[in-house]
XYZ file of C-alpha atoms in Angstrom:
553
model
C 0.200 0.059 0.195
C 1.644 3.022 -1.292
C 2.069 6.481 0.729
C -0.572 8.191 -1.400
C -2.986 5.667 -0.702
C -2.659 6.119 2.643
C -3.099 9.771 2.545
C -6.442 9.461 0.477
C -8.193 6.882 2.999
C -7.082 8.819 5.667
C -8.831 11.708 4.197
C -12.114 10.089 3.064
C -12.002 8.779 6.664
C -11.686 11.613 8.570
C -13.705 13.607 5.907
C -16.554 10.874 6.311
C -16.397 11.349 10.101
C -16.197 14.653 10.139
C -19.686 14.940 7.952
C -20.994 12.189 9.883
C -20.586 14.050 13.138
C -22.006 17.836 11.241
C -24.945 15.345 10.121
C -25.646 14.201 13.433
C -25.406 17.854 14.962
C -27.786 19.248 12.254
C -30.159 16.581 13.210
C -29.775 16.848 16.731
C -30.292 20.948 16.715
C -33.677 20.299 14.333
C -35.134 17.538 16.777
C -34.393 19.630 19.692
C -36.057 22.612 18.053
C -39.059 20.484 16.853
C -39.540 18.811 20.390
C -39.993 22.169 22.133
C -42.423 21.770 24.772
C -43.043 18.313 24.151
C -39.544 17.622 26.048
C -40.673 19.414 29.020
C -43.884 17.246 28.840
C -41.845 13.862 28.591
C -39.593 15.052 31.614
C -42.692 16.556 33.454
C -43.899 12.607 33.391
C -41.325 11.567 35.478
C -42.491 10.209 38.615
C -40.954 7.673 41.484
C -42.157 4.629 39.134
C -38.660 3.345 37.649
C -40.284 2.189 34.414
C -41.929 5.540 33.497
C -38.201 6.797 34.147
C -36.867 4.504 31.827
C -39.262 5.318 29.311
C -38.718 9.252 30.032
C -35.087 8.668 29.343
C -35.550 6.626 26.209
C -37.739 9.247 24.701
C -35.829 12.275 25.452
C -32.506 10.689 24.067
C -34.492 9.729 21.136
C -35.844 13.210 20.632
C -32.390 14.802 21.489
C -30.553 12.107 19.352
C -27.730 11.719 21.769
C -27.388 10.026 25.199
C -24.542 12.141 26.216
C -26.757 15.464 25.864
C -29.443 13.553 28.062
C -26.788 12.496 30.925
C -25.369 16.101 30.875
C -28.887 17.358 31.212
C -29.474 15.143 34.480
C -26.240 16.327 35.973
C -27.416 19.892 35.504
C -30.671 19.032 37.008
C -29.333 17.323 39.984
C -26.714 20.592 40.136
C -29.807 22.594 40.384
C -31.762 20.495 42.952
C -34.483 20.107 40.416
C -34.294 16.129 40.501
C -32.838 13.514 42.956
C -30.376 11.254 41.944
C -32.652 8.133 42.563
C -35.070 9.961 39.996
C -31.778 10.038 37.228
C -31.092 6.204 37.488
C -33.703 4.843 35.278
C -33.562 7.951 33.097
C -29.806 7.374 32.530
C -30.804 3.477 31.800
C -33.621 4.524 29.346
C -31.197 7.224 27.800
C -28.917 4.002 26.419
C -31.833 2.390 24.784
C -32.867 6.025 23.018
C -29.319 6.209 21.828
C -29.752 2.862 19.809
C -32.479 4.499 17.576
C -29.505 6.191 15.683
C -27.702 2.784 15.346
C -30.978 1.305 13.765
C -31.078 4.291 11.659
C -27.631 4.030 10.206
C -27.808 0.406 9.599
C -29.660 0.719 6.579
C -28.233 0.967 3.180
C -29.296 4.279 2.181
C -26.873 5.222 -0.864
C -29.577 5.435 -3.155
C -31.456 7.891 -1.408
C -28.713 9.892 -0.068
C -28.375 12.629 -2.860
C -32.075 13.120 -2.796
C -32.068 13.633 1.086
C -29.143 16.015 0.703
C -30.987 17.969 -2.403
C -34.526 17.907 -0.814
C -33.055 18.916 2.630
C -30.854 21.517 1.240
C -33.671 23.147 -0.505
C -36.289 23.028 2.689
C -33.663 24.224 4.975
C -32.402 27.347 2.783
C -35.740 28.125 1.187
C -38.722 27.041 2.747
C -40.994 29.726 4.419
C -42.613 28.253 7.079
C -40.391 27.540 10.064
C -41.509 23.821 10.577
C -40.500 22.877 6.737
C -36.983 24.503 7.554
C -36.312 22.511 10.389
C -37.324 18.902 8.824
C -35.017 20.183 5.779
C -32.287 20.566 8.463
C -33.009 17.242 10.129
C -33.326 15.555 6.405
C -29.973 17.577 5.189
C -28.501 16.152 8.570
C -29.536 12.603 7.897
C -28.067 12.879 4.282
C -24.831 14.122 5.392
C -24.676 11.492 8.043
C -25.408 8.657 5.384
C -22.870 10.346 3.367
C -20.236 10.496 5.792
C -20.721 6.537 6.288
C -20.342 6.385 2.543
C -17.188 8.233 2.518
C -15.781 5.903 5.571
C -17.094 2.867 3.730
C -14.814 3.991 0.446
C -11.905 4.733 3.069
C -12.002 1.380 4.493
C -12.733 -0.783 0.826
C -8.895 -1.323 -0.101
C -8.382 -2.633 3.526
C -10.198 -5.943 2.125
C -7.014 -7.140 0.742
C -4.604 -5.793 3.657
C -3.412 -8.720 5.641
C -2.434 -6.771 8.764
C -5.713 -4.751 9.052
C -7.582 -8.044 8.754
C -5.505 -9.727 11.421
C -5.960 -6.460 13.686
C -9.910 -6.859 13.402
C -9.512 -10.635 14.193
C -7.571 -9.021 17.551
C -10.761 -7.107 18.216
C -12.375 -10.347 19.080
C -10.550 -10.298 22.303
C -13.007 -8.576 24.744
C -10.302 -6.568 26.673
C -8.763 -4.851 23.289
C -12.041 -4.460 21.852
C -13.451 -2.652 24.795
C -10.730 -0.636 25.413
C -10.115 0.535 21.859
C -14.115 1.177 21.746
C -13.877 3.165 25.173
C -11.157 5.255 24.153
C -12.147 6.183 21.001
C -15.305 7.247 22.047
C -14.328 8.923 25.005
C -11.818 11.077 22.476
C -14.951 11.812 19.826
C -17.493 12.020 22.562
C -19.969 10.390 20.470
C -21.004 6.643 20.823
C -22.604 7.106 17.453
C -19.850 8.153 15.786
C -18.285 4.658 16.904
C -21.160 2.771 15.843
C -21.020 4.451 12.248
C -17.499 3.199 11.835
C -18.218 -0.221 13.231
C -20.908 -0.439 10.586
C -18.825 1.180 7.921
C -16.335 -1.813 8.502
C -18.678 -4.167 8.581
C -20.429 -3.016 5.282
C -16.910 -3.840 3.786
C -16.902 -7.189 5.151
C -14.211 -5.920 7.653
C -15.355 -6.429 10.946
C -16.389 -9.690 12.369
C -19.599 -9.224 14.774
C -17.863 -10.621 17.724
C -15.220 -7.627 17.194
C -17.963 -5.005 16.699
C -19.695 -6.350 19.778
C -16.359 -5.701 21.935
C -16.271 -2.140 20.444
C -19.999 -1.716 21.208
C -19.275 -2.337 25.046
C -16.037 -0.267 25.201
C -18.166 2.552 23.218
C -21.052 2.539 26.035
C -18.219 2.968 28.758
C -16.510 5.821 26.735
C -19.397 8.048 25.964
C -19.374 8.115 30.199
C -16.466 10.463 29.864
C -18.173 13.682 28.740
C -20.822 13.309 31.983
C -17.911 13.051 34.398
C -16.345 15.914 32.834
C -19.859 18.175 33.004
C -19.640 17.420 36.716
C -16.176 19.078 37.496
C -16.921 22.272 39.570
C -20.380 21.242 40.490
C -21.625 19.492 43.730
C -20.981 16.214 44.779
C -24.567 15.292 43.675
C -23.875 15.999 39.984
C -20.558 13.780 39.895
C -22.802 11.006 41.409
C -24.981 11.168 38.054
C -21.864 10.664 35.993
C -21.151 7.755 38.227
C -24.196 6.149 38.123
C -23.722 6.160 34.204
C -20.393 5.022 34.460
C -21.320 2.143 37.081
C -24.503 0.754 35.021
C -22.678 0.910 31.676
C -19.482 -1.183 33.529
C -22.143 -3.301 34.852
C -23.641 -4.012 31.817
C -20.339 -4.520 29.795
C -19.224 -7.081 32.998
C -22.876 -8.973 31.841
C -21.845 -9.714 28.629
C -18.061 -9.417 27.895
C -17.211 -13.326 28.991
C -19.988 -14.768 26.564
C -19.531 -12.624 23.466
C -19.306 -15.395 21.004
C -22.577 -16.968 22.639
C -24.078 -13.543 22.508
C -23.309 -13.002 18.989
C -24.754 -16.469 17.796
C -27.790 -14.916 19.477
C -27.610 -11.705 17.327
C -27.135 -13.529 14.195
C -30.430 -16.036 15.035
C -32.342 -12.810 15.357
C -31.085 -10.509 12.676
C -31.852 -10.894 8.741
C -29.720 -13.226 7.260
C -28.442 -13.157 3.406
C -27.914 -17.191 2.724
C -27.832 -16.293 -0.879
C -24.514 -14.776 -0.630
C -21.301 -16.178 0.590
C -17.962 -14.825 2.024
C -17.357 -11.067 2.260
C -20.267 -10.262 0.331
C -22.376 -12.112 2.900
C -20.512 -10.490 5.804
C -21.415 -7.026 4.381
C -24.626 -7.590 3.647
C -25.618 -9.157 7.213
C -23.271 -7.447 9.679
C -24.557 -3.676 9.499
C -27.768 -4.662 10.984
C -26.379 -7.167 13.462
C -24.074 -4.777 15.024
C -27.237 -2.255 15.241
C -29.113 -5.224 16.788
C -26.328 -6.184 19.325
C -26.211 -2.410 20.429
C -30.017 -2.553 20.986
C -30.391 -5.526 22.520
C -27.473 -4.942 25.038
C -28.979 -1.794 26.010
C -32.326 -3.095 26.565
C -31.158 -6.412 28.428
C -28.787 -3.975 30.636
C -31.800 -1.986 31.621
C -34.045 -4.591 32.566
C -31.302 -6.692 34.403
C -30.502 -3.429 36.410
C -33.386 -1.449 36.948
C -34.121 -3.635 39.858
C -30.577 -2.139 41.568
C -31.403 1.460 41.137
C -31.056 2.030 45.062
C -27.955 0.191 45.193
C -26.469 1.699 42.139
C -27.433 5.356 43.543
C -25.996 4.248 47.003
C -22.829 3.286 45.722
C -22.240 6.441 43.628
C -22.945 8.342 46.749
C -20.342 6.220 48.380
C -17.689 6.744 45.765
C -18.549 10.337 45.983
C -19.822 11.362 49.272
C -21.653 14.604 49.673
C -20.750 17.190 51.820
C -22.548 20.237 53.737
C -22.768 22.854 51.034
C -22.707 26.490 52.239
C -26.466 28.061 51.472
C -26.129 30.019 48.363
C -26.896 33.866 48.851
C -30.439 34.961 47.708
C -28.794 36.771 44.660
C -26.808 33.726 43.294
C -28.954 31.427 40.674
C -29.521 27.883 41.745
C -31.719 27.100 38.478
C -29.701 28.580 35.583
C -27.536 25.849 34.681
C -25.432 25.636 31.684
C -26.331 22.143 30.625
C -30.005 22.913 30.149
C -29.300 25.543 27.388
C -28.208 22.406 24.923
C -32.356 22.049 25.172
C -33.542 25.683 25.021
C -37.183 24.397 25.824
C -35.761 23.042 29.291
C -33.584 26.262 29.535
C -37.003 28.129 29.593
C -38.139 26.409 32.126
C -34.947 26.848 34.308
C -35.508 30.609 33.597
C -38.748 30.511 34.479
C -37.958 28.936 37.932
C -35.593 31.565 38.712
C -37.511 34.405 37.505
C -40.202 33.250 40.242
C -37.342 33.529 42.898
C -36.613 36.550 41.611
C -40.179 37.907 41.756
C -40.373 36.924 45.360
C -37.402 39.003 46.051
C -38.475 41.948 44.323
C -41.997 41.421 46.051
C -40.547 41.490 49.306
C -38.446 44.690 48.393
C -41.124 46.672 47.241
C -43.140 45.764 50.398
C -40.126 46.717 52.703
C -39.721 49.952 50.166
C -43.449 50.651 51.125
C -42.942 50.289 54.974
C -39.454 52.791 54.757
C -41.531 55.516 52.872
C -43.923 55.869 55.693
C -41.981 55.242 58.811
C -38.457 54.452 58.141
C -34.921 56.095 58.913
C -31.509 56.569 56.598
C -30.242 53.325 58.043
C -33.355 51.663 56.396
C -32.838 53.438 53.217
C -29.319 52.119 53.232
C -30.622 48.222 54.052
C -33.291 48.533 51.121
C -30.594 49.881 48.676
C -28.501 47.089 49.475
C -31.065 44.453 49.128
C -32.013 45.831 45.950
C -28.596 45.674 44.541
C -28.336 41.916 45.400
C -31.814 41.640 43.480
C -30.351 43.485 40.551
C -27.734 41.169 40.014
C -29.954 38.073 40.008
C -32.260 39.827 37.548
C -29.090 40.325 35.293
C -28.234 36.681 35.324
C -31.657 35.775 34.085
C -31.423 38.077 31.362
C -28.085 36.998 30.514
C -29.042 33.232 30.525
C -32.038 33.912 28.111
C -29.709 35.725 25.958
C -27.581 32.711 25.853
C -30.630 30.483 25.219
C -31.723 32.356 22.145
C -28.274 31.591 20.469
C -29.144 27.918 20.465
C -31.337 26.322 17.991
C -34.786 26.894 19.091
C -38.832 26.882 17.536
C -40.654 30.056 17.127
C -42.661 28.962 20.026
C -39.684 29.037 22.115
C -38.579 32.103 20.863
C -42.166 33.852 22.174
C -41.661 32.264 25.760
C -38.347 33.608 26.051
C -39.241 36.721 24.766
C -42.336 36.777 27.279
C -39.733 35.941 30.076
C -37.579 39.001 29.258
C -40.638 40.877 29.317
C -41.475 39.529 32.811
C -38.031 40.064 34.161
C -38.140 43.789 32.833
C -41.499 44.270 34.800
C -39.904 43.010 37.770
C -37.129 45.395 37.022
C -39.172 48.408 36.823
C -40.977 47.428 40.026
C -37.429 47.369 41.903
C -36.833 50.483 40.159
C -40.194 52.019 42.076
C -38.788 50.860 45.307
C -35.075 51.881 44.779
C -35.605 55.374 43.138
C -39.121 56.571 43.961
C -39.758 55.355 47.054
C -36.576 56.076 48.309
C -36.789 59.710 47.082
C -40.006 60.314 48.901
C -38.469 58.617 52.054
C -35.666 61.239 52.053
C -37.931 63.931 51.187
C -40.173 63.282 54.292
C -36.972 63.074 56.404
C -35.775 66.353 55.276
C -39.070 68.178 55.700
C -39.886 66.317 58.925
C -43.123 65.038 57.546
C -45.101 62.536 59.247
C -47.328 59.856 57.415
C -48.082 57.595 60.112
C -51.113 59.603 61.184
C -52.497 59.361 57.822
C -52.596 55.616 57.857
C -56.008 54.140 58.461
C -58.157 51.191 57.294
C -58.457 52.752 54.154
C -54.821 53.100 52.956
C -54.047 50.146 54.544
C -56.593 48.176 52.336
C -54.714 49.606 49.441
C -51.427 48.958 49.797
C -52.310 45.482 50.959
C -54.358 44.992 47.532
C -51.386 46.370 45.486
C -48.844 44.112 47.179
C -50.866 41.081 47.132
C -51.631 41.745 43.699
C -47.911 41.694 43.196
C -47.279 38.414 45.161
C -49.998 36.699 42.843
C -48.164 37.858 39.788
C -45.163 36.317 41.091
C -46.684 33.193 41.972
C -48.404 32.876 38.579
C -44.680 33.099 37.276
C -43.921 29.756 39.134
C -47.262 28.506 37.989
C -48.983 29.745 35.083
C -52.590 29.909 35.445
C -54.556 31.714 32.505
C -57.604 32.179 34.329
C -55.861 33.523 37.486
C -53.646 35.905 35.286
C -56.734 37.335 33.820
C -58.442 37.715 37.098
C -55.573 39.758 37.830
C -55.873 41.886 34.739
C -59.345 42.521 35.163
C -58.793 43.510 38.864
C -57.558 47.013 37.544
C -60.961 48.621 38.050
C -61.472 47.765 41.525
C -57.828 48.991 42.293
C -58.518 52.552 40.924
C -61.784 52.584 43.221
C -59.498 51.797 45.886
C -56.873 54.520 45.029
C -59.650 57.093 44.649
C -61.044 56.370 47.997
C -57.580 56.430 49.615
C -56.885 59.950 48.183
C -60.082 61.087 49.496
C -59.417 59.656 53.048
C -55.769 61.317 53.023
C -56.992 64.516 51.910
C -59.831 64.830 54.581
C -57.058 63.774 57.225
C -54.485 66.017 55.737
C -56.450 69.501 56.464
C -54.065 71.171 54.509
C -53.828 73.980 56.923
C -50.299 74.626 56.990
C -47.074 73.619 54.932
C -46.563 70.423 56.931
C -50.215 69.363 56.130
C -49.490 70.276 52.364
C -46.084 68.573 52.530
C -47.658 65.345 54.117
C -50.503 65.533 51.321
C -47.746 65.562 48.587
C -45.880 62.868 49.676
C -48.877 60.597 50.469
C -50.339 61.459 46.968
C -47.005 60.517 45.614
C -46.825 57.320 47.617
C -50.601 56.348 45.812
C -49.172 57.034 42.390
C -46.015 54.525 42.977
C -48.277 52.053 44.055
C -50.645 52.397 41.453
C -47.285 51.939 39.347
C -46.840 48.670 40.835
C -50.172 47.450 40.544
C -49.715 48.215 36.630
C -46.374 46.178 36.299
C -48.087 43.509 38.475
C -50.704 43.125 35.697
C -48.199 43.716 33.173
C -46.374 40.367 34.414
C -49.985 38.671 34.213
C -50.473 39.649 30.469
C -46.788 37.854 29.695
C -47.395 35.090 31.780
C -50.364 34.086 29.891
C -47.898 33.666 26.812
C -46.174 31.267 28.827
């Protein structure tokens, strides 16, 4: 084999792998965008039932087209306190099953259809007016590139049919330890078990990969794919590392179930897979091996899950022993707890994380506004300083939420997700405006009261208190709607404007009657009280704005 041929083969191989990975990414981006809220619904159905968790993990992985992404998401969810370690165990098992969907697809011989997929996918992706058609075009284009990459890798390996050293090396892969090690290392490097399977199938399609060798490489690929989740857990709480360890333990135990019976397992897979008895030799291997490899992967994943799902508790406890939890200092109120970076891999999930964080921020703003109202009536300079410091802390959280939403918009997402992100950004802006009322207007009124020696306490009575409480109760309700959107409750809050306007008018009449306006002190009291009424009305308006945007969620 000459040097030129080696260069040509290497170029085809790495180029084919690049096309495969790029096509896989296009498919994943399109599927994530089209899955949208359905992805959140699948996760929302997760319960203590381990079998439902298994199905949820399989479904999410099929939607995302990547078990690695699913596992990394689990790391983020546990880190954010959104899931327990025990909940993730069946999800991780299901992720391994869901990942076999890709292997089954790429085992088909699509060489005749590949040019048409590329052409139609490009036309739809580039020129379609409807977003759904563009997404479908992107998926089809990715699908075509994926198969084109496999064809490139097949062309690269075809000359190896007569290269005895390579044939001998493939026979060496029959050794379980060698095959598992090679599969694990290669998968860890490329961070895609699908890429490893694609190469195995490409070699099998050329009659170069005995099924026993392919099975050993598949077992190794399942171990190697755990590296990404373990890397994602670096710098996270121990609970997040435990997720990566559960993934590793599950795959290692699954490998141990089969690694010593690979020849018998290969015979079983051949028995359940389509055969081509009319062919012989290399031609028969080329016809049968790709489907056998895909079936071996699927059966292995399903069998491992069914065998180990009864041991989810022990697996979780073993992970906790290997990475023991340690007391974590409580996070300051202004530090995000839900904005995990991993959820950005699936914008529909990132939206939910941002909504949860926004509800936290809303609670802080509501408390700030209440305190601002009290300080304006009876607080001193120390109270102003404390209020401003509290506002500064809350402002950091609001900025973090907006930044997170901004990063989410950079990922592939649907029009519906874009609308929801805009609604969340508008909610954040409305809460910022409430914070501004407390920080600027109420503080300004407080300073003027202190400088002028005004007394607003004597103007407070049942009417003024009811008005203020109605305003703050409305703000609390708006914040509650962020945490649990409810269109009917939101509409009731919006329609309460007329009632609040009547309360504001009654409060003004009451204040005017009490102030009497006999001297400059009375005039200052009335002006300040009237200004506070206007600021409370502004807070009420912003609460209704939040409710309107919540209706879009």
